[in-house]
């Protein structure tokens, strides 16, 4: 089998809410396996993530590249990177400093469904109002 | 704090490649924590998943709802369901029968990046040509 390469050109890009040229990224704690968050990357975010070893995303709400942790200090250090069968989604096993979620939790998936009602099961690690000074 | 509900109306829908009304779903092995796949759900897929306890997706390439396992027999049984802070992504902890990936692997993330080259690290569980009879 021919050697398969991973770079921006070999990825399949998607359009999210009308913004083209994005791939999905899922981050997972490299030790515990906890899924921490999901967001999108554009070319610059993808390439900066590989170059620096720190996860960068593209914010579809703010329309800009974003180094995760730039405001909070809660950087994500890449340990391993996987790509899915369709070449349109990345799985990054990372070392997460502090909490990944802008609401102050370790994981963005801090609420569990219980028959249509959401129960908060995550522990709050920081106060977003103190960390993200508006 | 008011009780937070989870249903189709409380989710934030996104447009993927021009197809509106979708939310992202990530599935993870409920025992090992292995991330198995990611795909999208429309309202019907979301509600059928809750009703039946078996994961349904919406295929953006085939433009149709899809019960995972309907061709392969590799159904995904929901154990726990989480929603993210932005209410636009779901994390489903599931019991996976066989392999989740249509290429025959346990996880769709069966290739790992090694300096720009993809190394297959997943074990092939089935032959897709035999399972998905064309």
Tab-separated table of N, CA and C in Angstrom, chain A residues 21-134:
chain	number	residue	atom	x	y	z
A	21	UNK	N	-13.615	25.308	4.247
A	21	UNK	CA	-12.205	25.026	4.521
A	21	UNK	C	-11.900	24.647	5.958
A	22	UNK	N	-12.793	23.876	6.568
A	22	UNK	CA	-12.600	23.498	7.971
A	22	UNK	C	-12.576	21.981	8.146
A	23	UNK	N	-11.851	21.543	9.156
A	23	UNK	CA	-11.926	20.142	9.562
A	23	UNK	C	-12.296	20.109	11.049
A	24	UNK	N	-12.915	19.030	11.428
A	24	UNK	CA	-13.347	18.860	12.806
A	24	UNK	C	-12.187	18.333	13.646
A	25	UNK	N	-12.090	18.833	14.873
A	25	UNK	CA	-11.072	18.321	15.801
A	25	UNK	C	-11.733	17.955	17.121
A	26	UNK	N	-11.376	16.789	17.629
A	26	UNK	CA	-11.860	16.319	18.928
A	26	UNK	C	-10.637	16.187	19.819
A	27	UNK	N	-10.701	16.734	21.031
A	27	UNK	CA	-9.558	16.559	21.938
A	27	UNK	C	-9.948	15.666	23.106
A	28	UNK	N	-8.994	14.827	23.447
A	28	UNK	CA	-9.197	13.794	24.470
A	28	UNK	C	-7.987	13.797	25.399
A	29	UNK	N	-8.223	13.702	26.679
A	29	UNK	CA	-7.135	13.620	27.654
A	29	UNK	C	-6.295	12.374	27.361
A	30	UNK	N	-4.995	12.544	27.159
A	30	UNK	CA	-4.165	11.421	26.714
A	30	UNK	C	-3.980	10.368	27.803
A	31	UNK	N	-4.233	10.746	29.055
A	31	UNK	CA	-4.077	9.758	30.131
A	31	UNK	C	-5.398	9.079	30.485
A	32	UNK	N	-6.441	9.897	30.687
A	32	UNK	CA	-7.697	9.334	31.198
A	32	UNK	C	-8.667	8.930	30.090
A	33	UNK	N	-8.463	9.463	28.868
A	33	UNK	CA	-9.393	9.167	27.786
A	33	UNK	C	-10.637	10.047	27.798
A	34	UNK	N	-10.726	10.970	28.761
A	34	UNK	CA	-11.898	11.861	28.815
A	34	UNK	C	-11.943	12.751	27.569
A	35	UNK	N	-13.103	12.800	26.920
A	35	UNK	CA	-13.267	13.722	25.785
A	35	UNK	C	-13.476	15.119	26.360
A	36	UNK	N	-12.645	16.050	25.936
A	36	UNK	CA	-12.625	17.377	26.554
A	36	UNK	C	-13.428	18.413	25.789
A	37	UNK	N	-13.280	18.432	24.486
A	37	UNK	CA	-14.012	19.420	23.680
A	37	UNK	C	-13.955	19.044	22.216
A	38	UNK	N	-14.744	19.752	21.419
A	38	UNK	CA	-14.653	19.629	19.974
A	38	UNK	C	-14.814	21.011	19.368
A	39	UNK	N	-14.075	21.266	18.301
A	39	UNK	CA	-14.135	22.554	17.604
A	39	UNK	C	-13.560	22.322	16.209
A	40	UNK	N	-13.392	23.382	15.443
A	40	UNK	CA	-12.919	23.231	14.074
A	40	UNK	C	-11.542	23.864	13.887
A	41	UNK	N	-10.864	23.425	12.857
A	41	UNK	CA	-9.569	24.015	12.478
A	41	UNK	C	-9.627	24.437	11.021
A	42	UNK	N	-9.025	25.588	10.733
A	42	UNK	CA	-8.756	25.943	9.334
A	42	UNK	C	-7.277	25.620	9.063
A	43	UNK	N	-6.801	25.952	7.874
A	43	UNK	CA	-5.429	25.579	7.525
A	43	UNK	C	-4.413	26.140	8.518
A	44	UNK	N	-4.574	27.426	8.845
A	44	UNK	CA	-3.615	28.066	9.746
A	44	UNK	C	-3.637	27.400	11.132
A	45	UNK	N	-4.827	27.124	11.631
A	45	UNK	CA	-4.945	26.493	12.953
A	45	UNK	C	-4.318	25.099	12.942
A	46	UNK	N	-4.576	24.345	11.874
A	46	UNK	CA	-4.021	22.993	11.748
A	46	UNK	C	-2.495	23.048	11.709
A	47	UNK	N	-1.974	23.926	10.875
A	47	UNK	CA	-0.518	23.967	10.706
A	47	UNK	C	0.187	24.534	11.937
A	48	UNK	N	-0.425	25.508	12.598
A	48	UNK	CA	0.173	26.031	13.834
A	48	UNK	C	0.140	24.983	14.943
A	49	UNK	N	-0.909	24.172	14.949
A	49	UNK	CA	-0.987	23.090	15.945
A	49	UNK	C	0.177	22.119	15.747
A	50	UNK	N	0.449	21.754	14.498
A	50	UNK	CA	1.552	20.819	14.229
A	50	UNK	C	2.910	21.456	14.527
A	51	UNK	N	3.064	22.707	14.143
A	51	UNK	CA	4.347	23.395	14.322
A	51	UNK	C	4.693	23.619	15.791
A	52	UNK	N	3.675	24.064	16.567
A	52	UNK	CA	3.946	24.482	17.945
A	52	UNK	C	3.695	23.378	18.956
A	53	UNK	N	2.903	22.354	18.559
A	53	UNK	CA	2.523	21.315	19.523
A	53	UNK	C	1.445	21.775	20.480
A	54	UNK	N	0.924	22.986	20.268
A	54	UNK	CA	-0.190	23.490	21.090
A	54	UNK	C	-1.424	23.619	20.197
A	55	UNK	N	-2.571	23.177	20.717
A	55	UNK	CA	-3.766	23.124	19.873
A	55	UNK	C	-4.294	24.527	19.580
A	56	UNK	N	-4.503	24.791	18.289
A	56	UNK	CA	-5.143	26.009	17.795
A	56	UNK	C	-6.449	25.592	17.097
A	57	UNK	N	-7.463	26.440	17.215
A	57	UNK	CA	-8.735	26.179	16.536
A	57	UNK	C	-9.116	27.385	15.685
A	58	UNK	N	-10.169	27.193	14.913
A	58	UNK	CA	-10.769	28.329	14.216
A	58	UNK	C	-12.160	28.514	14.805
A	59	UNK	N	-12.414	29.682	15.344
A	59	UNK	CA	-13.710	29.950	15.949
A	59	UNK	C	-14.698	30.377	14.874
A	60	UNK	N	-15.775	29.591	14.719
A	60	UNK	CA	-16.788	29.932	13.709
A	60	UNK	C	-17.695	31.060	14.214
A	61	UNK	N	-17.713	31.325	15.515
A	61	UNK	CA	-18.542	32.435	16.019
A	61	UNK	C	-17.768	33.757	15.983
A	62	UNK	N	-16.464	33.696	16.252
A	62	UNK	CA	-15.656	34.924	16.251
A	62	UNK	C	-14.910	35.098	14.930
A	63	UNK	N	-15.006	34.109	14.048
A	63	UNK	CA	-14.321	34.155	12.745
A	63	UNK	C	-12.842	34.462	12.851
A	64	UNK	N	-12.182	33.750	13.764
A	64	UNK	CA	-10.737	33.958	13.854
A	64	UNK	C	-10.049	32.736	14.436
A	65	UNK	N	-8.757	32.649	14.141
A	65	UNK	CA	-7.953	31.573	14.716
A	65	UNK	C	-7.763	31.871	16.198
A	66	UNK	N	-7.580	30.793	16.940
A	66	UNK	CA	-7.597	30.919	18.394
A	66	UNK	C	-6.665	29.856	18.971
A	67	UNK	N	-5.650	30.321	19.681
A	67	UNK	CA	-4.770	29.407	20.423
A	67	UNK	C	-5.480	29.062	21.714
A	68	UNK	N	-5.852	27.798	21.859
A	68	UNK	CA	-6.567	27.387	23.071
A	68	UNK	C	-5.675	27.655	24.284
A	69	UNK	N	-6.199	28.433	25.232
A	69	UNK	CA	-5.429	28.792	26.418
A	69	UNK	C	-4.876	30.203	26.372
A	70	UNK	N	-5.019	30.890	25.242
A	70	UNK	CA	-4.422	32.233	25.115
A	70	UNK	C	-5.000	33.206	26.146
A	71	UNK	N	-6.276	33.037	26.496
A	71	UNK	CA	-6.882	33.892	27.529
A	71	UNK	C	-6.785	33.263	28.921
A	72	UNK	N	-7.040	31.980	28.990
A	72	UNK	CA	-7.172	31.305	30.287
A	72	UNK	C	-5.864	30.730	30.815
A	73	UNK	N	-4.885	30.549	29.922
A	73	UNK	CA	-3.653	29.843	30.323
A	73	UNK	C	-3.806	28.331	30.258
A	74	UNK	N	-5.008	27.866	29.911
A	74	UNK	CA	-5.271	26.425	29.882
A	74	UNK	C	-4.923	25.832	28.515
A	75	UNK	N	-3.635	25.798	28.226
A	75	UNK	CA	-3.152	25.302	26.941
A	75	UNK	C	-3.375	23.795	26.805
A	76	UNK	N	-3.372	23.350	25.540
A	76	UNK	CA	-3.516	21.925	25.227
A	76	UNK	C	-2.273	21.480	24.461
A	77	UNK	N	-1.510	20.598	25.075
A	77	UNK	CA	-0.271	20.123	24.466
A	77	UNK	C	-0.535	18.798	23.732
A	78	UNK	N	-0.205	18.761	22.457
A	78	UNK	CA	-0.487	17.573	21.640
A	78	UNK	C	0.455	16.426	22.001
A	79	UNK	N	-0.120	15.281	22.266
A	79	UNK	CA	0.669	14.078	22.512
A	79	UNK	C	0.622	13.139	21.306
A	80	UNK	N	-0.596	12.944	20.761
A	80	UNK	CA	-0.770	12.074	19.596
A	80	UNK	C	-1.894	12.643	18.734
A	81	UNK	N	-1.782	12.406	17.442
A	81	UNK	CA	-2.808	12.926	16.526
A	81	UNK	C	-3.241	11.798	15.585
A	82	UNK	N	-4.553	11.623	15.490
A	82	UNK	CA	-5.145	10.582	14.647
A	82	UNK	C	-6.082	11.238	13.637
A	83	UNK	N	-6.289	10.560	12.516
A	83	UNK	CA	-7.227	11.069	11.515
A	83	UNK	C	-8.241	9.973	11.220
A	84	UNK	N	-9.466	10.372	10.879
A	84	UNK	CA	-10.485	9.344	10.666
A	84	UNK	C	-10.476	8.843	9.226
A	85	UNK	N	-11.265	7.800	8.994
A	85	UNK	CA	-11.318	7.123	7.698
A	85	UNK	C	-11.655	8.073	6.555
A	86	UNK	N	-12.498	9.057	6.817
A	86	UNK	CA	-12.926	9.991	5.769
A	86	UNK	C	-11.972	11.177	5.606
A	87	UNK	N	-10.950	11.247	6.418
A	87	UNK	CA	-9.960	12.342	6.357
A	87	UNK	C	-10.585	13.715	6.614
A	88	UNK	N	-11.701	13.752	7.347
A	88	UNK	CA	-12.308	15.055	7.632
A	88	UNK	C	-12.438	15.349	9.122
A	89	UNK	N	-11.881	14.477	9.953
A	89	UNK	CA	-11.928	14.701	11.400
A	89	UNK	C	-10.614	14.248	12.029
A	90	UNK	N	-10.166	15.034	13.007
A	90	UNK	CA	-8.931	14.738	13.727
A	90	UNK	C	-9.260	14.393	15.171
A	91	UNK	N	-8.509	13.462	15.722
A	91	UNK	CA	-8.585	13.165	17.153
A	91	UNK	C	-7.221	13.480	17.744
A	92	UNK	N	-7.202	14.404	18.700
A	92	UNK	CA	-5.935	14.806	19.318
A	92	UNK	C	-5.922	14.342	20.757
A	93	UNK	N	-4.951	13.502	21.078
A	93	UNK	CA	-4.759	13.129	22.482
A	93	UNK	C	-3.815	14.168	23.068
A	94	UNK	N	-4.266	14.821	24.108
A	94	UNK	CA	-3.549	15.999	24.611
A	94	UNK	C	-3.332	15.956	26.118
A	95	UNK	N	-2.406	16.827	26.539
A	95	UNK	CA	-2.249	17.120	27.962
A	95	UNK	C	-2.965	18.441	28.196
A	96	UNK	N	-4.007	18.413	28.995
A	96	UNK	CA	-4.813	19.620	29.237
A	96	UNK	C	-4.392	20.271	30.540
A	97	UNK	N	-3.985	21.531	30.450
A	97	UNK	CA	-3.710	22.302	31.664
A	97	UNK	C	-5.048	22.850	32.153
A	98	UNK	N	-5.390	22.629	33.403
A	98	UNK	CA	-6.633	23.155	33.972
A	98	UNK	C	-7.863	22.632	33.275
A	99	UNK	N	-8.834	23.511	33.080
A	99	UNK	CA	-10.096	23.108	32.456
A	99	UNK	C	-10.145	23.490	30.996
A	100	UNK	N	-10.716	22.611	30.170
A	100	UNK	CA	-10.841	22.896	28.733
A	100	UNK	C	-12.035	23.799	28.450
A	101	UNK	N	-13.036	23.758	29.317
A	101	UNK	CA	-14.308	24.426	28.996
A	101	UNK	C	-14.322	25.871	29.471
A	102	UNK	N	-14.836	26.752	28.604
A	102	UNK	CA	-14.906	28.175	28.961
A	102	UNK	C	-15.893	28.443	30.091
A	103	UNK	N	-16.674	27.431	30.458
A	103	UNK	CA	-17.578	27.566	31.605
A	103	UNK	C	-16.886	27.180	32.917
A	104	UNK	N	-15.622	26.760	32.828
A	104	UNK	CA	-14.861	26.466	34.043
A	104	UNK	C	-14.708	24.991	34.367
A	105	UNK	N	-15.242	24.137	33.514
A	105	UNK	CA	-15.174	22.694	33.770
A	105	UNK	C	-13.976	22.057	33.056
A	106	UNK	N	-13.600	20.898	33.523
A	106	UNK	CA	-12.526	20.144	32.875
A	106	UNK	C	-12.886	19.847	31.411
A	107	UNK	N	-14.078	19.316	31.194
A	107	UNK	CA	-14.554	18.969	29.851
A	107	UNK	C	-15.767	19.818	29.506
A	108	UNK	N	-15.925	20.115	28.218
A	108	UNK	CA	-17.140	20.816	27.766
A	108	UNK	C	-18.381	19.934	27.914
A	109	UNK	N	-18.177	18.629	28.001
A	109	UNK	CA	-19.310	17.693	28.123
A	109	UNK	C	-19.581	17.424	29.607
A	110	UNK	N	-19.891	18.487	30.342
A	110	UNK	CA	-20.042	18.381	31.797
A	110	UNK	C	-21.484	18.115	32.220
A	111	UNK	N	-22.391	18.001	31.240
A	111	UNK	CA	-23.797	17.743	31.551
A	111	UNK	C	-24.262	16.439	30.903
A	112	UNK	N	-24.922	15.650	31.728
A	112	UNK	CA	-25.366	14.322	31.296
A	112	UNK	C	-26.887	14.313	31.177
A	113	UNK	N	-27.368	13.667	30.153
A	113	UNK	CA	-28.809	13.541	29.944
A	113	UNK	C	-29.409	12.523	30.907
A	114	UNK	N	-30.500	12.934	31.549
A	114	UNK	CA	-31.243	12.010	32.390
A	114	UNK	C	-32.719	12.186	32.030
A	115	UNK	N	-33.178	11.401	31.067
A	115	UNK	CA	-34.576	11.457	30.603
A	115	UNK	C	-35.014	12.866	30.207
A	116	UNK	N	-34.175	13.540	29.432
A	116	UNK	CA	-34.550	14.857	28.925
A	116	UNK	C	-34.177	16.018	29.822
A	117	UNK	N	-33.560	15.715	30.975
A	117	UNK	CA	-33.094	16.771	31.880
A	117	UNK	C	-31.578	16.658	31.992
A	118	UNK	N	-30.915	17.815	31.953
A	118	UNK	CA	-29.453	17.799	32.027
A	118	UNK	C	-28.987	17.917	33.474
A	119	UNK	N	-28.136	16.989	33.875
A	119	UNK	CA	-27.554	16.997	35.218
A	119	UNK	C	-26.082	17.361	35.080
A	120	UNK	N	-25.626	18.333	35.834
A	120	UNK	CA	-24.207	18.694	35.801
A	120	UNK	C	-23.427	17.660	36.586
A	121	UNK	N	-22.530	16.981	35.886
A	121	UNK	CA	-21.736	15.946	36.559
A	121	UNK	C	-20.257	16.357	36.632
A	122	UNK	N	-19.879	17.408	35.899
A	122	UNK	CA	-18.490	17.865	35.929
A	122	UNK	C	-18.219	18.737	37.138
A	123	UNK	N	-16.953	18.771	37.554
A	123	UNK	CA	-16.546	19.609	38.681
A	123	UNK	C	-16.010	20.926	38.134
A	124	UNK	N	-16.450	22.019	38.737
A	124	UNK	CA	-16.000	23.336	38.277
A	124	UNK	C	-14.593	23.595	38.814
A	125	UNK	N	-13.675	23.880	37.894
A	125	UNK	CA	-12.278	24.078	38.287
A	125	UNK	C	-11.911	25.545	38.430
A	126	UNK	N	-12.627	26.413	37.696
A	126	UNK	CA	-12.331	27.848	37.808
A	126	UNK	C	-13.578	28.671	37.536
A	127	UNK	N	-13.506	29.941	37.932
A	127	UNK	CA	-14.606	30.870	37.712
A	127	UNK	C	-14.350	31.639	36.417
A	128	UNK	N	-15.190	31.393	35.387
A	128	UNK	CA	-14.943	32.031	34.085
A	128	UNK	C	-14.895	33.563	34.168
A	129	UNK	N	-15.660	34.151	35.081
A	129	UNK	CA	-15.670	35.618	35.180
A	129	UNK	C	-14.328	36.167	35.644
A	130	UNK	N	-13.604	35.359	36.393
A	130	UNK	CA	-12.282	35.799	36.847
A	130	UNK	C	-11.211	35.535	35.790
A	131	UNK	N	-11.375	34.438	35.070
A	131	UNK	CA	-10.329	34.016	34.134
A	131	UNK	C	-10.426	34.762	32.797
A	132	UNK	N	-11.650	34.913	32.303
A	132	UNK	CA	-11.830	35.626	31.025
A	132	UNK	C	-12.262	37.040	31.351
A	133	UNK	N	-11.304	37.903	31.558
A	133	UNK	CA	-11.649	39.290	31.932
A	133	UNK	C	-12.188	39.992	30.697
A	134	UNK	N	-13.414	40.436	30.829
A	134	UNK	CA	-14.079	41.040	29.669
A	134	UNK	C	-13.599	42.474	29.451
